[in-house]
Short mmCIF file of C-alpha atoms in Angstrom, two decimals:
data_model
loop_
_atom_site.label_atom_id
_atom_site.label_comp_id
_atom_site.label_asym_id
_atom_site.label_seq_id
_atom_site.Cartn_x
_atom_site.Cartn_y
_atom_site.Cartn_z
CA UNK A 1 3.11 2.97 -22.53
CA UNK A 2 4.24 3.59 -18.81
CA UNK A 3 7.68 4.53 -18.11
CA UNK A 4 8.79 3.50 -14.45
CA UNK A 5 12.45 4.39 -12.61
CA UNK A 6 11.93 1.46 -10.77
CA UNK A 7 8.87 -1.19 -10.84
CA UNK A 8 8.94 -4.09 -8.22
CA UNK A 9 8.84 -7.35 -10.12
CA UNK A 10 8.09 -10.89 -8.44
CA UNK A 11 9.39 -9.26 -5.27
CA UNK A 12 12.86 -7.59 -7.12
CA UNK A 13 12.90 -3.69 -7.70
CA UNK A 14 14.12 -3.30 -10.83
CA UNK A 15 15.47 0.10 -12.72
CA UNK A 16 13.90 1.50 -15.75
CA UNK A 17 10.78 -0.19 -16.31
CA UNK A 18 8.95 0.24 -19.82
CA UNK A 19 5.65 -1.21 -19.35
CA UNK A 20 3.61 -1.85 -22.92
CA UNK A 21 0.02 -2.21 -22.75
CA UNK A 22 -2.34 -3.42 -25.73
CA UNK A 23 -5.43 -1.26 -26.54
CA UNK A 24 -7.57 -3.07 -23.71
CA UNK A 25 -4.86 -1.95 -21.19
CA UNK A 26 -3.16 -5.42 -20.90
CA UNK A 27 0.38 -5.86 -20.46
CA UNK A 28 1.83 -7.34 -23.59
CA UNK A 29 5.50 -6.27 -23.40
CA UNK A 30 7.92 -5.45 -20.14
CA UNK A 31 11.36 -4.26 -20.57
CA UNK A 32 14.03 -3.43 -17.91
CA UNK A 33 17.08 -0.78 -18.33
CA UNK A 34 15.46 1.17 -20.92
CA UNK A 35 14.99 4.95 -21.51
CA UNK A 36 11.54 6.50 -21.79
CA UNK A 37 9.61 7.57 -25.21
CA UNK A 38 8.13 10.68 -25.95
CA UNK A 39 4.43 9.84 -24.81
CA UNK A 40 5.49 7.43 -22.02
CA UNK A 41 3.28 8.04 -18.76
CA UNK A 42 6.39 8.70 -16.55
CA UNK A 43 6.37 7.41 -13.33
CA UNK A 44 8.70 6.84 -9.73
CA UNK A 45 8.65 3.70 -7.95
CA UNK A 46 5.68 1.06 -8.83
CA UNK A 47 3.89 -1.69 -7.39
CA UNK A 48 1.11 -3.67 -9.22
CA UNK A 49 -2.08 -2.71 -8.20
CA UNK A 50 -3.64 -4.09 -5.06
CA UNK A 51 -6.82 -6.17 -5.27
CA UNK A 52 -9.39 -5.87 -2.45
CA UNK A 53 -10.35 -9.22 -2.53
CA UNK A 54 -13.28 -9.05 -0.20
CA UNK A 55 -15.67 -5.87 0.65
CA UNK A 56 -18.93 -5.14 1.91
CA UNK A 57 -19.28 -1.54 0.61
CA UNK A 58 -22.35 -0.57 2.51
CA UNK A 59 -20.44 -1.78 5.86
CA UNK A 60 -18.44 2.25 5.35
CA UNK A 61 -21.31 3.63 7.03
CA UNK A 62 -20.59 2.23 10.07
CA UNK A 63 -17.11 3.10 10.60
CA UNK A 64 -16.41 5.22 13.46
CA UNK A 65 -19.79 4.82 15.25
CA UNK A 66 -19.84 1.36 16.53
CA UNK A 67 -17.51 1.23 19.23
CA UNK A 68 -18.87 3.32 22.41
CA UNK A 69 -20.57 0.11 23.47
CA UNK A 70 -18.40 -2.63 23.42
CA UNK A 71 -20.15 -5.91 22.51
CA UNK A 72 -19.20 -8.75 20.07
CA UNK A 73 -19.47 -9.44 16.38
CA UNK A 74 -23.23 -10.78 16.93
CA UNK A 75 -24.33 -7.19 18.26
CA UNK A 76 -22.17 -5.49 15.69
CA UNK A 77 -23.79 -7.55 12.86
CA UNK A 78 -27.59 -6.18 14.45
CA UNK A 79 -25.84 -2.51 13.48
CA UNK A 80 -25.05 -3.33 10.29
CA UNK A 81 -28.47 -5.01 9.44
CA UNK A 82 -29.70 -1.14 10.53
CA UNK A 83 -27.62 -0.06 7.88
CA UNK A 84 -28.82 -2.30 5.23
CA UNK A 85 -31.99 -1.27 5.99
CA UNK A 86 -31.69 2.13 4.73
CA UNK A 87 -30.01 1.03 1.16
CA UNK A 88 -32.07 1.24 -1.47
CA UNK A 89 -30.30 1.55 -5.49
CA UNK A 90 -29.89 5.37 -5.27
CA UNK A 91 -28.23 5.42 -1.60
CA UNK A 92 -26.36 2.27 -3.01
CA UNK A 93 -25.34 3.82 -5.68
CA UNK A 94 -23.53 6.65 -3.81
CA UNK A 95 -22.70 5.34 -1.18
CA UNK A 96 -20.24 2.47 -3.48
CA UNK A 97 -19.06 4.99 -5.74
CA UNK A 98 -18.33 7.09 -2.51
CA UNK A 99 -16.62 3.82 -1.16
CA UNK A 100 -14.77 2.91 -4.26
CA UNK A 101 -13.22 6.04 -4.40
CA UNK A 102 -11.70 5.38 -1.19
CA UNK A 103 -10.52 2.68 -2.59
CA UNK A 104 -8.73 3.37 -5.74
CA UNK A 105 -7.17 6.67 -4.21
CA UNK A 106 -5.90 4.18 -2.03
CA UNK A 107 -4.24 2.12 -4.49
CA UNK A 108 -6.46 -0.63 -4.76
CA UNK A 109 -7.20 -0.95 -8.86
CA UNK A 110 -9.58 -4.19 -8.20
CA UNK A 111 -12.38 -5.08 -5.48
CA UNK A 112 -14.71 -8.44 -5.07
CA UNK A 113 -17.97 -7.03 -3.67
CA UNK A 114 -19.44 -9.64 -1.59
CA UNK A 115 -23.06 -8.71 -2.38
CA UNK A 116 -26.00 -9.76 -1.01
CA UNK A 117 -28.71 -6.70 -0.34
CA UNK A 118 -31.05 -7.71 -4.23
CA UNK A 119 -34.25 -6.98 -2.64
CA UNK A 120 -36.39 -4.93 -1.46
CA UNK A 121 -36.66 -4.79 2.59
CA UNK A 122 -40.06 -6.99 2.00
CA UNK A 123 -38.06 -9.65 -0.24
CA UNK A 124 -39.28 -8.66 -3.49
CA UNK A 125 -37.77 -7.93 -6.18
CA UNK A 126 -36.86 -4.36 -7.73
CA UNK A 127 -38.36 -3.29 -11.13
CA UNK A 128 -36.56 -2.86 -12.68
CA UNK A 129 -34.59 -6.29 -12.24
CA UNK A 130 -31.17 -6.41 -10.75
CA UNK A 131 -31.05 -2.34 -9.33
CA UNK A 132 -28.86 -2.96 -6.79
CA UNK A 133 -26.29 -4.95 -8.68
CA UNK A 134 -26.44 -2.09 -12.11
CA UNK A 135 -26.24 0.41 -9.14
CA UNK A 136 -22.53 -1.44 -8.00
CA UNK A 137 -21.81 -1.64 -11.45
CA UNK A 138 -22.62 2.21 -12.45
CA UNK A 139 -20.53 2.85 -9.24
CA UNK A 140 -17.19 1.07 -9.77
CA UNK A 141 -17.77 2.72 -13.32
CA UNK A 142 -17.72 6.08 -12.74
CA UNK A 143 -14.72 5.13 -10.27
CA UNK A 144 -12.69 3.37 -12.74
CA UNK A 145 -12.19 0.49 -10.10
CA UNK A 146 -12.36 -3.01 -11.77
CA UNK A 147 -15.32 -4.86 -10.23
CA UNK A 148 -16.19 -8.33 -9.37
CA UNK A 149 -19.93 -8.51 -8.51
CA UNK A 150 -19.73 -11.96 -6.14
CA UNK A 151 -23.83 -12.45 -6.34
CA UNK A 152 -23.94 -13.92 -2.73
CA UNK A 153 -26.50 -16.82 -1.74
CA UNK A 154 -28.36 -16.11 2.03
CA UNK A 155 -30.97 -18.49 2.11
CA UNK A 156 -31.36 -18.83 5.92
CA UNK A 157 -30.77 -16.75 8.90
CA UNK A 158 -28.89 -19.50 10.96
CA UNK A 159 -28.40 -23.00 10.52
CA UNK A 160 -32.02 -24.58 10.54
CA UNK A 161 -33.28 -20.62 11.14
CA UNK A 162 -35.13 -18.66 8.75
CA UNK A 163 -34.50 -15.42 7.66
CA UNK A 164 -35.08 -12.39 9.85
CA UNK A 165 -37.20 -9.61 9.21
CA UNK A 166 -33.93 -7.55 8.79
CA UNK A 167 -32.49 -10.50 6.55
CA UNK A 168 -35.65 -10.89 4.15
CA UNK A 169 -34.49 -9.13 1.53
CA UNK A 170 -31.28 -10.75 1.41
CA UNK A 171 -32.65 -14.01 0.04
CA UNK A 172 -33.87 -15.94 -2.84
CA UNK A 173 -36.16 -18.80 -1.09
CA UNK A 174 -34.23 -21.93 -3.08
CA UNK A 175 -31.04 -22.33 -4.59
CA UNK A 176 -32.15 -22.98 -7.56
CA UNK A 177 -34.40 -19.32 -7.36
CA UNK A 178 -30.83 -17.70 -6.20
CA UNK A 179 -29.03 -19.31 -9.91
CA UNK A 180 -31.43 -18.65 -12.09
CA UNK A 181 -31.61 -15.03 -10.92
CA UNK A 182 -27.93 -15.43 -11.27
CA UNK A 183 -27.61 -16.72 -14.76
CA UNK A 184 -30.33 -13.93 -15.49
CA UNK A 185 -27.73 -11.10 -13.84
CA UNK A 186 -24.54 -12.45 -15.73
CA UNK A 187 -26.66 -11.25 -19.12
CA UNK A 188 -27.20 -7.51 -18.13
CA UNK A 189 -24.10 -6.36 -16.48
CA UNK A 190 -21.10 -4.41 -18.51
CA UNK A 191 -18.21 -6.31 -19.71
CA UNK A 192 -16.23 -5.12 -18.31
CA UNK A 193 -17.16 -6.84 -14.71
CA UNK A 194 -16.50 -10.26 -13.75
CA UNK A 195 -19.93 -11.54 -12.26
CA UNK A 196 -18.18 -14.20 -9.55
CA UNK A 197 -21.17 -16.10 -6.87
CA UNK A 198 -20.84 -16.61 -3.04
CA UNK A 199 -22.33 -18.57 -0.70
CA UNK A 200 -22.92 -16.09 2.42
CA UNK A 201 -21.68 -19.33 5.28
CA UNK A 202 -22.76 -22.26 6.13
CA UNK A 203 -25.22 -20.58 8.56
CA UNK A 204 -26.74 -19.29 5.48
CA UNK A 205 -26.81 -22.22 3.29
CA UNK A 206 -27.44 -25.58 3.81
CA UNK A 207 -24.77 -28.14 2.51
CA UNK A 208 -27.64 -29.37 -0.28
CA UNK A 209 -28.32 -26.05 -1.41
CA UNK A 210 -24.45 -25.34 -1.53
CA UNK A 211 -24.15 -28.40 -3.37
CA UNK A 212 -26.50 -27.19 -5.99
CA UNK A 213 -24.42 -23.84 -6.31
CA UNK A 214 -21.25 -26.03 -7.10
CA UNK A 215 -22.60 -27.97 -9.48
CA UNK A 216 -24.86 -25.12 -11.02
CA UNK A 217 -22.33 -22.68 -11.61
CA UNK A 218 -20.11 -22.85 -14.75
CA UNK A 219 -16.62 -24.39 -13.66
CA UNK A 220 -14.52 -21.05 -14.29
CA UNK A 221 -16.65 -18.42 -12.21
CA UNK A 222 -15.12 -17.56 -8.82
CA UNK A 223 -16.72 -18.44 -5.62
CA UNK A 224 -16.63 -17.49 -2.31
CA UNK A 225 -17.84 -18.03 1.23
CA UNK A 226 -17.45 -16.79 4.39
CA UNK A 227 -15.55 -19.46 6.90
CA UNK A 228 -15.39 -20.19 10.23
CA UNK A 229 -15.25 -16.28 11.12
CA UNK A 230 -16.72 -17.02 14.52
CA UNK A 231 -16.42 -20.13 17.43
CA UNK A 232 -19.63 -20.35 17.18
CA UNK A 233 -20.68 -21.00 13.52
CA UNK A 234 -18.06 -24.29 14.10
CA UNK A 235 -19.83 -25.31 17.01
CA UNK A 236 -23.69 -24.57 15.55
CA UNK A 237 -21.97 -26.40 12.39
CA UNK A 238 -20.61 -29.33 14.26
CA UNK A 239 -24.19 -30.04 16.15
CA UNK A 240 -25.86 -29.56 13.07
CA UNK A 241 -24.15 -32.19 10.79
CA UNK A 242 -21.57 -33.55 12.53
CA UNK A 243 -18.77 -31.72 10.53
CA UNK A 244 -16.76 -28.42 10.57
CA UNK A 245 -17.64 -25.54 8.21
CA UNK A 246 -14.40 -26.78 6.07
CA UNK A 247 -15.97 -30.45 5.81
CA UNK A 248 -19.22 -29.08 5.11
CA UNK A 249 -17.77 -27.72 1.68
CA UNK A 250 -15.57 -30.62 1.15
CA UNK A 251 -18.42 -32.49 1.15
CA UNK A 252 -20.46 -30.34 -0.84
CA UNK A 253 -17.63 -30.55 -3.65
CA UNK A 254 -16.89 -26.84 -2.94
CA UNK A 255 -13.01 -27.10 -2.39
CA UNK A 256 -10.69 -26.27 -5.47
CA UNK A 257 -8.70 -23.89 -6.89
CA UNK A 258 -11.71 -21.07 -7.92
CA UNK A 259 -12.65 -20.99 -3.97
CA UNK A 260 -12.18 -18.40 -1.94
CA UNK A 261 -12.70 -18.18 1.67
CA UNK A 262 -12.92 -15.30 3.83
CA UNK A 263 -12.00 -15.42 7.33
CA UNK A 264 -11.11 -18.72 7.95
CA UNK A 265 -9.77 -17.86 11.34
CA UNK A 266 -10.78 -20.87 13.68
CA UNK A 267 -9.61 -24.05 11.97
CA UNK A 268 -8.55 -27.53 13.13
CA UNK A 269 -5.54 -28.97 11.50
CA UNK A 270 -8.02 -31.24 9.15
CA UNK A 271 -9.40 -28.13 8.39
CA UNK A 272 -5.80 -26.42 7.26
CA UNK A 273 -5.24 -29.70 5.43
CA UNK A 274 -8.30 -29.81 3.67
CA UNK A 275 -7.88 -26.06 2.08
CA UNK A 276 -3.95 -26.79 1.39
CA UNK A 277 -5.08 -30.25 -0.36
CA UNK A 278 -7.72 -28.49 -2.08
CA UNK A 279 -5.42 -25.47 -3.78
CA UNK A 280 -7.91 -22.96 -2.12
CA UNK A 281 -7.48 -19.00 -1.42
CA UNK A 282 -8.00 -17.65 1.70
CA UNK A 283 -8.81 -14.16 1.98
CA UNK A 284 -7.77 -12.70 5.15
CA UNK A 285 -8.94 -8.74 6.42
CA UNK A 286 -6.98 -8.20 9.43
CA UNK A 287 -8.19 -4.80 10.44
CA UNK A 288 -11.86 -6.43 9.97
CA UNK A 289 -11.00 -9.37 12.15
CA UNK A 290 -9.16 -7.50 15.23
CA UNK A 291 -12.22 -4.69 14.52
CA UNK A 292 -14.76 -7.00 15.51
CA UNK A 293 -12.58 -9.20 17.88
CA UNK A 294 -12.38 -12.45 15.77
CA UNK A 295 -9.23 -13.36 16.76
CA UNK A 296 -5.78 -14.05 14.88
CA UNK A 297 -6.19 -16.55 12.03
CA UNK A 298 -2.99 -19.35 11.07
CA UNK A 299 -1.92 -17.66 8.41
CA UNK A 300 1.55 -18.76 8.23
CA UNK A 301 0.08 -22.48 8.53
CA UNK A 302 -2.20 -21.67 5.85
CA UNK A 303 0.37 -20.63 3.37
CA UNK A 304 2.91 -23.80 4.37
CA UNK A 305 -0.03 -26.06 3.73
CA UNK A 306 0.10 -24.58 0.03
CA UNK A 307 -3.13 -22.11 0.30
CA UNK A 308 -2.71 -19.04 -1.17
CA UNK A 309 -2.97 -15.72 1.04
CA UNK A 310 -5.00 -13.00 0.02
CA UNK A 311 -6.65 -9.76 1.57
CA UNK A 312 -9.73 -8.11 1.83
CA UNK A 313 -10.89 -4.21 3.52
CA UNK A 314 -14.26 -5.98 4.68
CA UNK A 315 -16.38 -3.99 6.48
CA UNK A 316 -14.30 -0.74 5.57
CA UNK A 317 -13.44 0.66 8.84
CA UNK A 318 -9.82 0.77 7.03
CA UNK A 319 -9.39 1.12 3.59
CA UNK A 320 -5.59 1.20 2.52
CA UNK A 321 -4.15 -1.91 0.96
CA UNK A 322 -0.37 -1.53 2.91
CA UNK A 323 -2.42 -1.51 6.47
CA UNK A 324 -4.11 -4.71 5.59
CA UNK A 325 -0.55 -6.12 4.61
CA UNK A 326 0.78 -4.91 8.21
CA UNK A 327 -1.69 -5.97 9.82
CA UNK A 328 -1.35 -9.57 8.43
CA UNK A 329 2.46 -9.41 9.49
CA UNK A 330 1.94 -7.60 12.90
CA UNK A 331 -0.98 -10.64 13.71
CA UNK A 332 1.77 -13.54 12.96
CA UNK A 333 3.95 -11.71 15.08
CA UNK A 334 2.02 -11.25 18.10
CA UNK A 335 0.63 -14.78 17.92
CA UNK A 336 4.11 -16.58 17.24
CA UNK A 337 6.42 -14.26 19.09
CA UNK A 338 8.85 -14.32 15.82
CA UNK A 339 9.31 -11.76 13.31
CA UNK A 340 9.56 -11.75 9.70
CA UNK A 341 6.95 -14.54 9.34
CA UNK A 342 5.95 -13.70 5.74
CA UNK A 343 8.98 -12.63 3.14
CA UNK A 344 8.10 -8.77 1.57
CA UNK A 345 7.75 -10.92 -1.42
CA UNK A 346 4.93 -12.81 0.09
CA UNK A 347 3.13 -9.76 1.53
CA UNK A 348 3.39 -7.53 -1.97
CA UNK A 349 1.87 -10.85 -3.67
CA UNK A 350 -1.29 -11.41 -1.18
CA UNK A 351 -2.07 -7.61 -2.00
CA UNK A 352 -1.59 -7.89 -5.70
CA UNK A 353 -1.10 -11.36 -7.55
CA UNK A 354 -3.38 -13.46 -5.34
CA UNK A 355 -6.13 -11.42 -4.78
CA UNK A 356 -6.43 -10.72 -8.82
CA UNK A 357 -6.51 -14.36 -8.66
CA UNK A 358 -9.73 -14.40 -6.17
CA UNK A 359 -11.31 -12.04 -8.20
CA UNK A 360 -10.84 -14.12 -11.53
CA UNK A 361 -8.55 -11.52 -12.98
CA UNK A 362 -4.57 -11.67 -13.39
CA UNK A 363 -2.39 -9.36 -11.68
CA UNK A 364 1.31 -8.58 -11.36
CA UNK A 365 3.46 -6.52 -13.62
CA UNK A 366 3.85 -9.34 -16.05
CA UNK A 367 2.93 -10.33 -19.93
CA UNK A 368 -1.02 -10.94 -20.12
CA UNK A 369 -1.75 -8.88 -16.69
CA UNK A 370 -4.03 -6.24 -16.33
CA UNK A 371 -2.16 -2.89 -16.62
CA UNK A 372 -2.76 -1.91 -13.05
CA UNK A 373 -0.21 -0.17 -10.85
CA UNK A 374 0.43 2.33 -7.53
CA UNK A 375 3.23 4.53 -7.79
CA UNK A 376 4.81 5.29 -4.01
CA UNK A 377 6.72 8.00 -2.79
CA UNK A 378 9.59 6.43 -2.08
CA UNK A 379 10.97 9.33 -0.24
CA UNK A 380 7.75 10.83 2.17
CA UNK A 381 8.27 10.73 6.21
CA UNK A 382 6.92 7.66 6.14
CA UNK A 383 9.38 5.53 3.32
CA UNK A 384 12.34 7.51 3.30
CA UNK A 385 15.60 5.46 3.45
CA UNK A 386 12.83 2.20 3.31
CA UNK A 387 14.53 -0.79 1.11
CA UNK A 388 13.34 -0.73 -1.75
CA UNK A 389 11.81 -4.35 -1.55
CA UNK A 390 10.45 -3.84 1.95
CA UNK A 391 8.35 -0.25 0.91
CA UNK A 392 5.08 -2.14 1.25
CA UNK A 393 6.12 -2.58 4.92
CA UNK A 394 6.08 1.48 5.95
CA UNK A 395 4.07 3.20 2.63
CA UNK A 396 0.68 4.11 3.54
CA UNK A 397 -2.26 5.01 1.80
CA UNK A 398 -1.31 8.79 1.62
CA UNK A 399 2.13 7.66 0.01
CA UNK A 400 0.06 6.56 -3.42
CA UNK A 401 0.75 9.10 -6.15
CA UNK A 402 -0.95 7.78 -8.85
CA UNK A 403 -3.06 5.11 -9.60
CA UNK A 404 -3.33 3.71 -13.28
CA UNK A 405 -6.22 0.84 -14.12
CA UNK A 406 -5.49 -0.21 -18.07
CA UNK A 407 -2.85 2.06 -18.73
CA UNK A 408 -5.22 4.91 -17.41
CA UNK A 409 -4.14 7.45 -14.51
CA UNK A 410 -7.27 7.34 -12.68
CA UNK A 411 -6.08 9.00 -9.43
CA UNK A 412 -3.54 11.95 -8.16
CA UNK A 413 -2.41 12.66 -4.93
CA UNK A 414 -5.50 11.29 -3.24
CA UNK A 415 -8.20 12.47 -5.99
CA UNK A 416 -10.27 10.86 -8.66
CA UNK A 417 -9.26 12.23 -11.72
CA UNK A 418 -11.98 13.48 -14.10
CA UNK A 419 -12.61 13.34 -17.83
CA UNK A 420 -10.07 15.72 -19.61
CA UNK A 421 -10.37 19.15 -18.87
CA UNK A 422 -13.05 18.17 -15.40
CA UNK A 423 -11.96 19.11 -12.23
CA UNK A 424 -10.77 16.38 -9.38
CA UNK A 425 -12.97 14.77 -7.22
CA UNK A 426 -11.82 14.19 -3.92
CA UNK A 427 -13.54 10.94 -2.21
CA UNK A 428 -13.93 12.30 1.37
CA UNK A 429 -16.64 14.74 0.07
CA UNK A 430 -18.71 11.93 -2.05
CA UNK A 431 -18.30 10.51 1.18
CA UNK A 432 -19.43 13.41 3.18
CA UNK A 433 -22.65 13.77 0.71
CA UNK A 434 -23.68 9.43 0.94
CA UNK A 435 -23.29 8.94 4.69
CA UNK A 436 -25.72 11.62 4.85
CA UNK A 437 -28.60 9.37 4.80
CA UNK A 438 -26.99 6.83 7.22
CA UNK A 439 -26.61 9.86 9.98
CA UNK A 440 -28.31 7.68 12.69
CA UNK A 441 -27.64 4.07 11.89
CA UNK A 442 -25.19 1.83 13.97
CA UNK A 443 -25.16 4.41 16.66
CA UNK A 444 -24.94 2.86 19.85
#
């Protein structure tokens, strides 16, 4: 059992906190104004643990060396297809558990990867099958992060374009290739991780072949799909068949509440309607988005047309779950001129309940959640004499004490902590030893 002094609940710190947990680390039982037990795990001040509700893990090795140039997000995007070159299931392999330990150190307990590197760099497949999905799998294992693998569909390299050299392996040929390789996936990974699907974008997938997905897929596995990330896939989408990227997936009977779509920063009003109407989560990743320039999505619009907000690290150049939440604020702010745009309520539950939702799981600090949590110093140079509700506003990544996934501490104090009796493992050298390969790609 877990033992907090105070645990924020549905947006309401409350005192004394006794968390139970059944023996597959789901919470069964929460009480308030209670003592601790001998054998509680005691902890401060706690926050359910933050999802990650959209990452590209091998998008880390570019962090820090793209920027001497200037450019856009299309000659960003050429960098990180240099980067993709070089993956291959062993690099993977570190290079995500690397990655994922920046994660949970950071607080997040859950992450959707949005995966779409199956191939070799020739487009064939890897023998055995499936190596570079069992390589994210072995990685958010040894981790203790709680996966969902979104299996990502990239059939083209533009809208009416085939796939690139540097894009090859990212593809399937057919849709009906890319869900039989998925069905085929869902049978050899652990348990333990919730095998979602994505379509890649519209520019990758024609509205047929998206179609197909829908309809192919079993009605409870989470999608997802990029949307409307850039001017131009809404323009290439509105020569191409007469409709936004949002129509295009109305159409394709896409819309509902298992979607997810990331981005979704250049929409009409239809557009915003359409999601609302269609009980659809958007998954936002602010650092990402002012990163690579998109611009400053309608989130507030978004959530008053009855879409749930989520968030997402991306491409990794930041990985702390309170940054993304700031960032979200800070972007409503400079766009309406107003403060306060989203309630601390709303922010805490795009970083926790929400994005569990994305990634198929449940979240919160409830009865039948998974027992994830953060505990915060409440009391660093950062949160001291912070409201209580309004922590998630000023904590940081290097405020997280400990983080527990299933009732098990799996971080302290920023380090992965090992099987009993095995020393810590701190994630900045994992990270040290996997970018090693990467030395020279995305330079400018």
């Amino acid at each position: 059992m877990v033992h907090a002094a105070t645990a924020l609940i549905d947006g309401v710190p409350v005192r004394a906190v006794r968390i139970h947990l059944d023996g597959s680390g789901r919470v069964v039982r929460v009480e308030a104004g209670v003592a601790p037990q001998a054998g509680d795990l005691r902890l401060g001040f706690v926050l359910p643990g933050a999802a990650n509700a959209h990452s590209h893990a091998f998008h880390r090795a570019l962090r820090g060396r793209t920027h001497g140039g200037g450019g856009d997000f299309w000659r960003w995007r050429e960098q990180m297809y240099a980067a993709a070159a070089r993956l291959d299931p062993d690099t993977y392999r570190a290079l995500a558990r690397a990655v994922f330990a920046e994660m949970v150190t950071a607080g997040y307990t859950s992450v959707a990867e949005f995966h779409y590197v199956h191939h070799r760099p020739d487009g064939s497949p890897y023998l055995p099958a499936h190596a570079m999905e069992l390589a994210l799998a072995d990685a958010a294992a040894d981790t203790g992060i709680r996966l969902t693998l979104l299996d990502t569909c990239y059939l083209a390299g533009g809208i009416g374009t085939p796939l690139s050299d540097a894009q090859r392996r990212f593809g399937d040929g057919t849709a009906t290739a890319w869900l039989r390789r998925w069905y085929a996936l869902r049978d050899v990974l652990p348990p333990g991780v919730v095998v979602g699907a994505a379509v890649h974008s519209v520019r990758a997938v024609a509205p047929a072949d998206i179609a197909a997905i829908v309809s192919g897929l079993p009605a409870e596995v989470p999608l997802h799909a990029h949307l409307s990330e850039q001017p131009q896939e809404n323009s290439d989408c509105l020569a191409a068949y007469g409709l936004t990227p949002t129509g295009v997936l109305a159409e394709a009977g896409a819309l509902g509440p298992r979607l997810s779509v990331v981005h979704a920063t250049h929409l009409t009003d239809d557009d915003i309607r359409l999601l609302g109407d269609g009980g659809v989560t958007v998954v936002l990743c602010p650092t990402t988005e002012a990163d690579l320039g998109d611009g400053i999505g309608p989130a507030r619009r978004l959530h008053d047309a009855g879409v749930r907000i989520a968030l997402g690290s991306d491409q990794n150049a930041v990985v702390d779950p309170f940054l993304e939440v700031r960032a979200l604020e800070a972007g409503e702010r400079l766009a309406s001129g107003r403060r306060g745009r989203f309630s601390p309520r709303d922010l805490v539950d795009a970083m926790t309940v929400h994005g569990y939702g994305a990634l198929g799981r449940t979240g919160g600090i409830r009865v039948g959640a998974d027992g994830d949590l953060i505990e915060i110093d409440d009391a660093s140079v950062r949160t001291v004499g912070t409201a209580s509700d309004q922590l998630v506003l000023t904590a940081t990544a290097s405020d997280v004490r400990h983080v527990i996934v299933g009732g098990a501490v799996r971080t302290r104090a920023g380090a992965l902590c090992g099987p009993a009796g095995a020393p810590e493992v701190r994630p900045e050298r994992l990270l040290a030893a996997a970018l090693a390969p990467f030395d020279r790609s995305g330079e400018d």
